Amino acid sequence: MNLSLSDKLNHILESISSLYAEGWLAVLFIALIIIELFLTSKKKLVLGVVALIGLAINFLFIQKTGTGNEAPFMLGLLAIHKSSLFFKYLFNFSGMVVILMMMLSGNNKQEDFKNYGEFYSLFIAIILGLNLMAMANNLLMVYLSIELVSITSYVLTVFKFDKKGAEGGIKYLLFGAISSGVMLYGMSLLYGFSGSLVFSEIASGLAHIPTIPVIIALGMTLGGLFFKISAAPFHIWTPDVYEAAPTPLVAFFSVAPKAAGIAVLLTFIQGFENFVQEEKGIIYLLGFVAGLSILIGNFSAIWQKSAKRMLAYSSIAHSGFLLLAIIPLSASGYSGLYFYLGIYVFMNFAAFVFIQFFEETSGNDSIEKMKGTGLSFPVIGILVVTIMIALTGLPITAGFTAKLFIFSALWEAYQNSGEGFMLTLFIFGLFNTLIALFYYLKIPFFMFFRPNENQQFSIQPVQTALLVVLTLPLIFFFFKPDVLTGFLNTLLF
Amino acid sequence: MEGAQTNDIAIIATGITLMPLFSFLLLIFFGKKLEKKSGILATAVLAFSALLSLYVFYQVWLNQGSTLTHFEWFSHQTNAFVIGINIDKLAAIMLVVVTLVSGLVHLFSLVYMKGDKNFPRYFAYLGLFTFSMLGIILTNNIIFIYIFWELVGVSSYLLIGFWQEKPAALKASKKAFLVNRIGDAGFLVGILSLFALFQNTDLGIIASKHFSGVYAVDFASQYLLISLAGMGLFCGAIGKSAQFPLSVWLPDAMEGPTPVSALIHAATMVAAGVYMLARIAFIFTPEVQIVIAAIGTITAFMAAYAALSQNDIKAVLAFSTISQLGYMVMGIGVGTVGASLFHLVTHAFFKACLFLSAGAIIHVMHQVEHDTKAHFDPQDMRNMGGLRKKIPVVFIAYLFSAMALAGLPLFSGFLSKDAILVGAYSFASEYGGAAYLIPLFGFLSALFTAFYVGRQLIMVFFGEFNLEDKIKDAGNYIQDISWEMKLPLVILGFLSIGFVFSLNPFDGENGWLLATFKGNLVIDHSQKLLVEVISASLAISGLGLAWLVYGNRVLYNLKQSLFPKSSFAYKLSLNFWYMDSFYERVLVKNSILIAEKLKTFDLSIIDGIVNKLALFNVIFAHIIAWVDKYIVDGFVNFMVMVSGKTGNLTRSFQGGKVQSYFAWTLFGFICLLIYLINE
């Protein structure tokens, strides 16, 4: 792009019309900092309300800017991909749920994280970073937006201000740093090979380069994304961080950055589609990473005693399933992926909402402590059973439908290509769904089949309502999956 | 204008259907508070929906307001699944039959069930039943028919076993439920076959696809699947309409309250099988039709024969119901669907009347038992006699409906039964040979019917009050019944008269009902005349014979010497062809035997395998744990040791784990890359 300075400035000004949502988030970020200055420490809840309203308004902005025309703007740094709109809605929705979780939290101690105003502004910054990730069209932008998300995440992880939080934060930071290092290395190799940072130009620039170095460079770049979606072998930080960070934030980490990582991965894979189709190396890499994530996630989850650590490993396994959906490189695979993400938001948030409220009244998140809660709180019990069944992927929940879509896409790909690799992944995934049953059902098992001993758990009606609102879609979309697929189709295609 | 009006009718019909459900919910939740008012409330609701039904009937039959309203249930790929609310002439008249009989039964039950400790629950169940039955009538989607079909099954189960303290009632309710499941399994097969054929479950769509020959399967399996669908759906009807060989549940179902028998086990639910067959009759292949006709004939004959020797007033009526249902099924089989539906309607009225009369008689006998403080079976006809003077209204109603059942000219049963027999006769003359067995046994059953009707009439209403032999002056204790019981009897008795359905008492064919239902079926008038003469004379001679045997007892001794109580023919009738003992000995015993065997197999082999697998899993998990502990952790520990020696930042982060994280991650990643490069 050899443009004169004034042309460039004009171009940038025009581009702003595609950035309403991000601009609004930046405004919200600054506004929250300023409002915080004027509030006494008792009234920080106002910030939550402002953030909630701000995010609600942001839906309108997203809708206003979002047409997936793929045309790059901001000098080719960003582009609104077909999937960007879906991901932005997802981040925004997740953000609202997190703020609701914080506001409904029963914990009102002075030192509680939600009384720190910075929490809200930093949180908005994460969403901004995620939005940028979903629109990135350039390696530089990928790196910058990932770092925006990561660095804010490191800071927010320590917001419990205890020893564990600090340790988790530092671990997260160090691990993030090395992953970024690997990714940057890969990116610089790609730049060296092709002389460009824009996806489409890199793809054409790589045509004359031998495949082995390209695979290494691409693989290393993907490494950074694997870190973001906590896929094996870049998953090791996950349990420690999940255990250390405030629960609403953990819920967010398990959903939104993961989705953003998938978004970048999708732009990446689609940008290099021809190369990936010809050289199966990258697909094999994704397959191995997916299989490894599912295996490690499932087997480690079996032994966990803490519900959050268990869900950390479960989220590693879910990353594996998400990657499985990319592997067929087919339309049905992608739509399965979006459906899975849509359902995953509800089920994961629902699970964490329960854990948060349980943890607040009973002191910790040990699964054994849930003894008998299902009997004394039958409504909660039934909701949790539903959520866990959904996470396992069994009828009558949409978790089943989601897994079904992914597996059928994989099976279709196997039938079209006849590659044993696909079949292996298919069978492997199915068996692991079975294993998942063991640890997910541990929670309902303790809730219903173990007698209640000095119960401390209690829950407020509003909290129950939030849980219900998050759980009902899991049943509803099982019976009417076409409502969600129809909605996704209008967004994506 | 037209559209708006038909739409109104669909809404009204939905309202009619939902009102009994409302009554059910109200009484289930608040019945205890409402107590006696609950019965009045339920009756009022039903009366209102019966009035609305009459309005719908008037609109549909006289103002041509047939309507079919569809709304989408869900769609799968390009296939839309719709639920239709179908209100044609057939549905409209069924609406009237069900709500009218149900309403009258409600009214009757107000007195009959007075003082029962579960009075509100009884009316709640009646509401549930009425709702489900209306659902079967109105929906046009076979899956929804199936759902409502099961719901009537449930309410029937609940009502048969209503008197939970009676072990016989509980046993009967279980039996009815289980036997019906056998038929319903077939029904499900039928539904799935239909779905395989047409990729849809809406009857309208199925019919149009069938007539235009559009099937979703290849040519070779078409015929097979069509036959399978027909047979499967017929299986459902066999269960619900108590056809041979699943008839055994209906006689036992008489353990329920008598008004329930009138509503569910005579007038409506058992006829649902016939109604369903009529709705899907277009799918039957000739082979299936022959099977249907044969089963219907066998049932009609066997049950009529069994009714000859029963002494329980309700048992006679129960077998008579089975037999009459057999006629209707026979009619479907021989292709006169309209005649079967006609018989369904007339039978609903006269059989409900008979059952309610029986209920009134039992009620009266109960009073006597209670007042004299004696113990006897109030349902045994041998204790009755001469009741016509004591309860004249019951006698007149009973007489009218009994004559209809016997098939005497001038009464409704004559018109409809005749129409079926005409159909059977022309079917036989078309096929020839063995097919003549169908009308033959039909006529024979008609003779039996007239005979057992006459026998019952004489035993109950004529002669002297036999109880007085045992209990002195028992007759003085008989009280007449109240108006709530009389009114239903009068209305239903009136509806048993032939003029209601056809102005010409010898020609039902051109009566308003059959003329609409019979379609384009051509009837040979010489055959019709022949059949009419035969059946009328059979009815008269059956009744006459009954009079000779039981009335003036001229032939009583001859009958006793021909068929003594020890004779096989008598026992065969009394025990309903020993079907129950056959099932008990052959099926139940062997099933239990097999179940025992399977249990041992399950315990030793299946559980054994499962346990071995579990053991294997545990061992595998231990291996994994070992690998984790010594190899994975060992490597980590090794890295910890290495990093410990370099000595930086070790103690601050959990014994230097972060570095080991790095090492582990990068090592894994490099392994992956190396593998890919070598690939």
PDB file of C-alpha atoms in Angstrom, chain A residues 307-446:
ATOM      1  CA  ALA A 307     -14.438 -28.136  41.424  1.00  0.00           C
ATOM      2  CA  LYS A 308     -12.578 -25.258  39.800  1.00  0.00           C
ATOM      3  CA  ARG A 309      -9.516 -27.342  39.030  1.00  0.00           C
ATOM      4  CA  MET A 310     -11.801 -30.003  37.666  1.00  0.00           C
ATOM      5  CA  LEU A 311     -13.451 -27.489  35.373  1.00  0.00           C
ATOM      6  CA  ALA A 312     -10.021 -26.173  34.387  1.00  0.00           C
ATOM      7  CA  TYR A 313      -9.102 -29.598  33.070  1.00  0.00           C
ATOM      8  CA  SER A 314     -12.549 -29.958  31.569  1.00  0.00           C
ATOM      9  CA  SER A 315     -12.008 -26.695  29.695  1.00  0.00           C
ATOM     10  CA  ILE A 316      -8.749 -28.110  28.315  1.00  0.00           C
ATOM     11  CA  ALA A 317     -10.713 -31.078  27.029  1.00  0.00           C
ATOM     12  CA  HIS A 318     -13.339 -28.779  25.536  1.00  0.00           C
ATOM     13  CA  SER A 319     -10.582 -26.928  23.665  1.00  0.00           C
ATOM     14  CA  GLY A 320      -9.687 -30.261  22.171  1.00  0.00           C
ATOM     15  CA  PHE A 321     -13.267 -30.725  20.985  1.00  0.00           C
ATOM     16  CA  LEU A 322     -13.307 -27.227  19.505  1.00  0.00           C
ATOM     17  CA  LEU A 323     -10.150 -28.033  17.555  1.00  0.00           C
ATOM     18  CA  LEU A 324     -11.770 -31.260  16.340  1.00  0.00           C
ATOM     19  CA  ALA A 325     -14.428 -29.115  14.690  1.00  0.00           C
ATOM     20  CA  ILE A 326     -11.819 -27.206  12.667  1.00  0.00           C
ATOM     21  CA  ILE A 327     -10.062 -30.297  11.381  1.00  0.00           C
ATOM     22  CA  PRO A 328     -12.613 -31.308   8.703  1.00  0.00           C
ATOM     23  CA  LEU A 329     -12.156 -27.830   7.103  1.00  0.00           C
ATOM     24  CA  SER A 330     -15.770 -28.075   5.991  1.00  0.00           C
ATOM     25  CA  ALA A 331     -18.811 -25.832   6.290  1.00  0.00           C
ATOM     26  CA  SER A 332     -20.561 -28.355   8.517  1.00  0.00           C
ATOM     27  CA  GLY A 333     -17.504 -28.465  10.767  1.00  0.00           C
ATOM     28  CA  TYR A 334     -17.442 -24.691  11.115  1.00  0.00           C
ATOM     29  CA  SER A 335     -21.151 -24.414  11.826  1.00  0.00           C
ATOM     30  CA  GLY A 336     -20.722 -27.205  14.395  1.00  0.00           C
ATOM     31  CA  LEU A 337     -17.903 -25.162  15.918  1.00  0.00           C
ATOM     32  CA  TYR A 338     -20.049 -22.044  16.252  1.00  0.00           C
ATOM     33  CA  PHE A 339     -22.918 -24.049  17.692  1.00  0.00           C
ATOM     34  CA  TYR A 340     -20.563 -25.671  20.174  1.00  0.00           C
ATOM     35  CA  LEU A 341     -19.197 -22.304  21.228  1.00  0.00           C
ATOM     36  CA  GLY A 342     -22.712 -20.920  21.617  1.00  0.00           C
ATOM     37  CA  ILE A 343     -23.733 -23.778  23.890  1.00  0.00           C
ATOM     38  CA  TYR A 344     -20.370 -23.808  25.659  1.00  0.00           C
ATOM     39  CA  VAL A 345     -20.949 -20.217  26.823  1.00  0.00           C
ATOM     40  CA  PHE A 346     -24.156 -21.220  28.569  1.00  0.00           C
ATOM     41  CA  MET A 347     -22.974 -24.454  30.126  1.00  0.00           C
ATOM     42  CA  ASN A 348     -19.625 -23.238  31.349  1.00  0.00           C
ATOM     43  CA  PHE A 349     -21.002 -20.040  32.798  1.00  0.00           C
ATOM     44  CA  ALA A 350     -23.802 -21.962  34.457  1.00  0.00           C
ATOM     45  CA  ALA A 351     -21.305 -24.350  36.039  1.00  0.00           C
ATOM     46  CA  PHE A 352     -19.128 -21.524  37.310  1.00  0.00           C
ATOM     47  CA  VAL A 353     -22.101 -19.538  38.602  1.00  0.00           C
ATOM     48  CA  PHE A 354     -23.044 -22.516  40.742  1.00  0.00           C
ATOM     49  CA  ILE A 355     -19.465 -22.943  41.936  1.00  0.00           C
ATOM     50  CA  GLN A 356     -19.111 -19.259  42.747  1.00  0.00           C
ATOM     51  CA  PHE A 357     -22.214 -19.162  44.895  1.00  0.00           C
ATOM     52  CA  PHE A 358     -21.334 -22.457  46.513  1.00  0.00           C
ATOM     53  CA  GLU A 359     -17.833 -21.296  47.267  1.00  0.00           C
ATOM     54  CA  GLU A 360     -19.043 -18.052  48.797  1.00  0.00           C
ATOM     55  CA  THR A 361     -21.304 -19.619  51.377  1.00  0.00           C
ATOM     56  CA  SER A 362     -19.409 -22.780  52.154  1.00  0.00           C
ATOM     57  CA  GLY A 363     -15.865 -21.481  52.101  1.00  0.00           C
ATOM     58  CA  ASN A 364     -14.258 -23.514  49.370  1.00  0.00           C
ATOM     59  CA  ASP A 365     -15.004 -25.337  46.161  1.00  0.00           C
ATOM     60  CA  SER A 366     -14.277 -28.892  47.220  1.00  0.00           C
ATOM     61  CA  ILE A 367     -16.555 -31.330  45.428  1.00  0.00           C
ATOM     62  CA  GLU A 368     -16.893 -33.446  48.537  1.00  0.00           C
ATOM     63  CA  LYS A 369     -18.348 -30.497  50.397  1.00  0.00           C
ATOM     64  CA  MET A 370     -21.343 -30.557  48.067  1.00  0.00           C
ATOM     65  CA  LYS A 371     -22.667 -33.587  49.923  1.00  0.00           C
ATOM     66  CA  GLY A 372     -26.437 -33.587  50.147  1.00  0.00           C
ATOM     67  CA  THR A 373     -26.976 -30.120  48.680  1.00  0.00           C
ATOM     68  CA  GLY A 374     -29.128 -31.630  45.948  1.00  0.00           C
ATOM     69  CA  LEU A 375     -31.490 -33.032  48.527  1.00  0.00           C
ATOM     70  CA  SER A 376     -31.868 -29.859  50.541  1.00  0.00           C
ATOM     71  CA  PHE A 377     -32.001 -27.653  47.406  1.00  0.00           C
ATOM     72  CA  PRO A 378     -33.804 -29.777  44.816  1.00  0.00           C
ATOM     73  CA  VAL A 379     -34.124 -26.980  42.240  1.00  0.00           C
ATOM     74  CA  ILE A 380     -30.404 -26.258  42.358  1.00  0.00           C
ATOM     75  CA  GLY A 381     -29.755 -29.994  42.298  1.00  0.00           C
ATOM     76  CA  ILE A 382     -31.749 -30.486  39.120  1.00  0.00           C
ATOM     77  CA  LEU A 383     -30.124 -27.487  37.463  1.00  0.00           C
ATOM     78  CA  VAL A 384     -26.650 -28.772  38.299  1.00  0.00           C
ATOM     79  CA  VAL A 385     -27.497 -32.232  36.988  1.00  0.00           C
ATOM     80  CA  THR A 386     -28.630 -30.620  33.741  1.00  0.00           C
ATOM     81  CA  ILE A 387     -25.464 -28.554  33.466  1.00  0.00           C
ATOM     82  CA  MET A 388     -23.193 -31.516  34.131  1.00  0.00           C
ATOM     83  CA  ILE A 389     -25.053 -33.680  31.631  1.00  0.00           C
ATOM     84  CA  ALA A 390     -24.662 -30.887  29.111  1.00  0.00           C
ATOM     85  CA  LEU A 391     -20.935 -30.647  29.787  1.00  0.00           C
ATOM     86  CA  THR A 392     -20.615 -34.397  29.331  1.00  0.00           C
ATOM     87  CA  GLY A 393     -22.543 -34.157  26.095  1.00  0.00           C
ATOM     88  CA  LEU A 394     -25.558 -36.349  26.697  1.00  0.00           C
ATOM     89  CA  PRO A 395     -29.222 -35.905  25.779  1.00  0.00           C
ATOM     90  CA  ILE A 396     -31.537 -34.203  26.723  1.00  0.00           C
ATOM     91  CA  THR A 397     -29.273 -31.188  26.629  1.00  0.00           C
ATOM     92  CA  ALA A 398     -27.838 -29.098  23.847  1.00  0.00           C
ATOM     93  CA  GLY A 399     -24.379 -30.279  24.923  1.00  0.00           C
ATOM     94  CA  PHE A 400     -25.282 -33.476  23.145  1.00  0.00           C
ATOM     95  CA  THR A 401     -26.456 -31.669  20.020  1.00  0.00           C
ATOM     96  CA  ALA A 402     -23.220 -29.675  19.917  1.00  0.00           C
ATOM     97  CA  LYS A 403     -21.033 -32.765  20.163  1.00  0.00           C
ATOM     98  CA  LEU A 404     -23.252 -34.510  17.654  1.00  0.00           C
ATOM     99  CA  PHE A 405     -22.674 -31.757  15.081  1.00  0.00           C
ATOM    100  CA  ILE A 406     -18.915 -31.922  15.525  1.00  0.00           C
ATOM    101  CA  PHE A 407     -18.770 -35.684  15.347  1.00  0.00           C
ATOM    102  CA  SER A 408     -20.993 -35.822  12.296  1.00  0.00           C
ATOM    103  CA  ALA A 409     -18.777 -33.247  10.558  1.00  0.00           C
ATOM    104  CA  LEU A 410     -15.758 -35.385  11.404  1.00  0.00           C
ATOM    105  CA  TRP A 411     -17.471 -38.521  10.135  1.00  0.00           C
ATOM    106  CA  GLU A 412     -18.450 -36.725   6.939  1.00  0.00           C
ATOM    107  CA  ALA A 413     -14.847 -35.653   6.454  1.00  0.00           C
ATOM    108  CA  TYR A 414     -13.699 -39.219   6.971  1.00  0.00           C
ATOM    109  CA  GLN A 415     -16.164 -40.481   4.391  1.00  0.00           C
ATOM    110  CA  ASN A 416     -15.118 -37.846   1.879  1.00  0.00           C
ATOM    111  CA  SER A 417     -11.385 -38.164   2.329  1.00  0.00           C
ATOM    112  CA  GLY A 418     -11.114 -41.758   3.570  1.00  0.00           C
ATOM    113  CA  GLU A 419      -8.305 -40.733   5.877  1.00  0.00           C
ATOM    114  CA  GLY A 420      -7.839 -43.090   8.809  1.00  0.00           C
ATOM    115  CA  PHE A 421      -6.601 -40.121  10.786  1.00  0.00           C
ATOM    116  CA  MET A 422     -10.115 -38.642  10.879  1.00  0.00           C
ATOM    117  CA  LEU A 423     -11.617 -41.963  11.914  1.00  0.00           C
ATOM    118  CA  THR A 424      -9.076 -42.305  14.705  1.00  0.00           C
ATOM    119  CA  LEU A 425      -9.946 -38.856  16.012  1.00  0.00           C
ATOM    120  CA  PHE A 426     -13.644 -39.673  15.710  1.00  0.00           C
ATOM    121  CA  ILE A 427     -13.398 -42.857  17.750  1.00  0.00           C
ATOM    122  CA  PHE A 428     -10.986 -41.278  20.180  1.00  0.00           C
ATOM    123  CA  GLY A 429     -13.341 -38.359  20.791  1.00  0.00           C
ATOM    124  CA  LEU A 430     -16.310 -40.649  21.331  1.00  0.00           C
ATOM    125  CA  PHE A 431     -14.494 -42.726  23.921  1.00  0.00           C
ATOM    126  CA  ASN A 432     -13.375 -39.657  25.737  1.00  0.00           C
ATOM    127  CA  THR A 433     -16.945 -38.439  26.000  1.00  0.00           C
ATOM    128  CA  LEU A 434     -17.531 -41.607  27.972  1.00  0.00           C
ATOM    129  CA  ILE A 435     -14.630 -40.885  30.277  1.00  0.00           C
ATOM    130  CA  ALA A 436     -15.973 -37.386  30.841  1.00  0.00           C
ATOM    131  CA  LEU A 437     -19.033 -38.958  32.403  1.00  0.00           C
ATOM    132  CA  PHE A 438     -16.975 -40.078  35.411  1.00  0.00           C
ATOM    133  CA  TYR A 439     -15.850 -36.718  36.631  1.00  0.00           C
ATOM    134  CA  TYR A 440     -18.781 -34.563  35.597  1.00  0.00           C
ATOM    135  CA  LEU A 441     -21.242 -36.804  37.329  1.00  0.00           C
ATOM    136  CA  LYS A 442     -19.137 -36.750  40.467  1.00  0.00           C
ATOM    137  CA  ILE A 443     -20.777 -33.458  41.438  1.00  0.00           C
ATOM    138  CA  PRO A 444     -24.405 -34.657  41.113  1.00  0.00           C
ATOM    139  CA  PHE A 445     -23.319 -37.883  42.768  1.00  0.00           C
ATOM    140  CA  PHE A 446     -22.130 -36.075  45.868  1.00  0.00           C
TER     141      PHE A 446
END
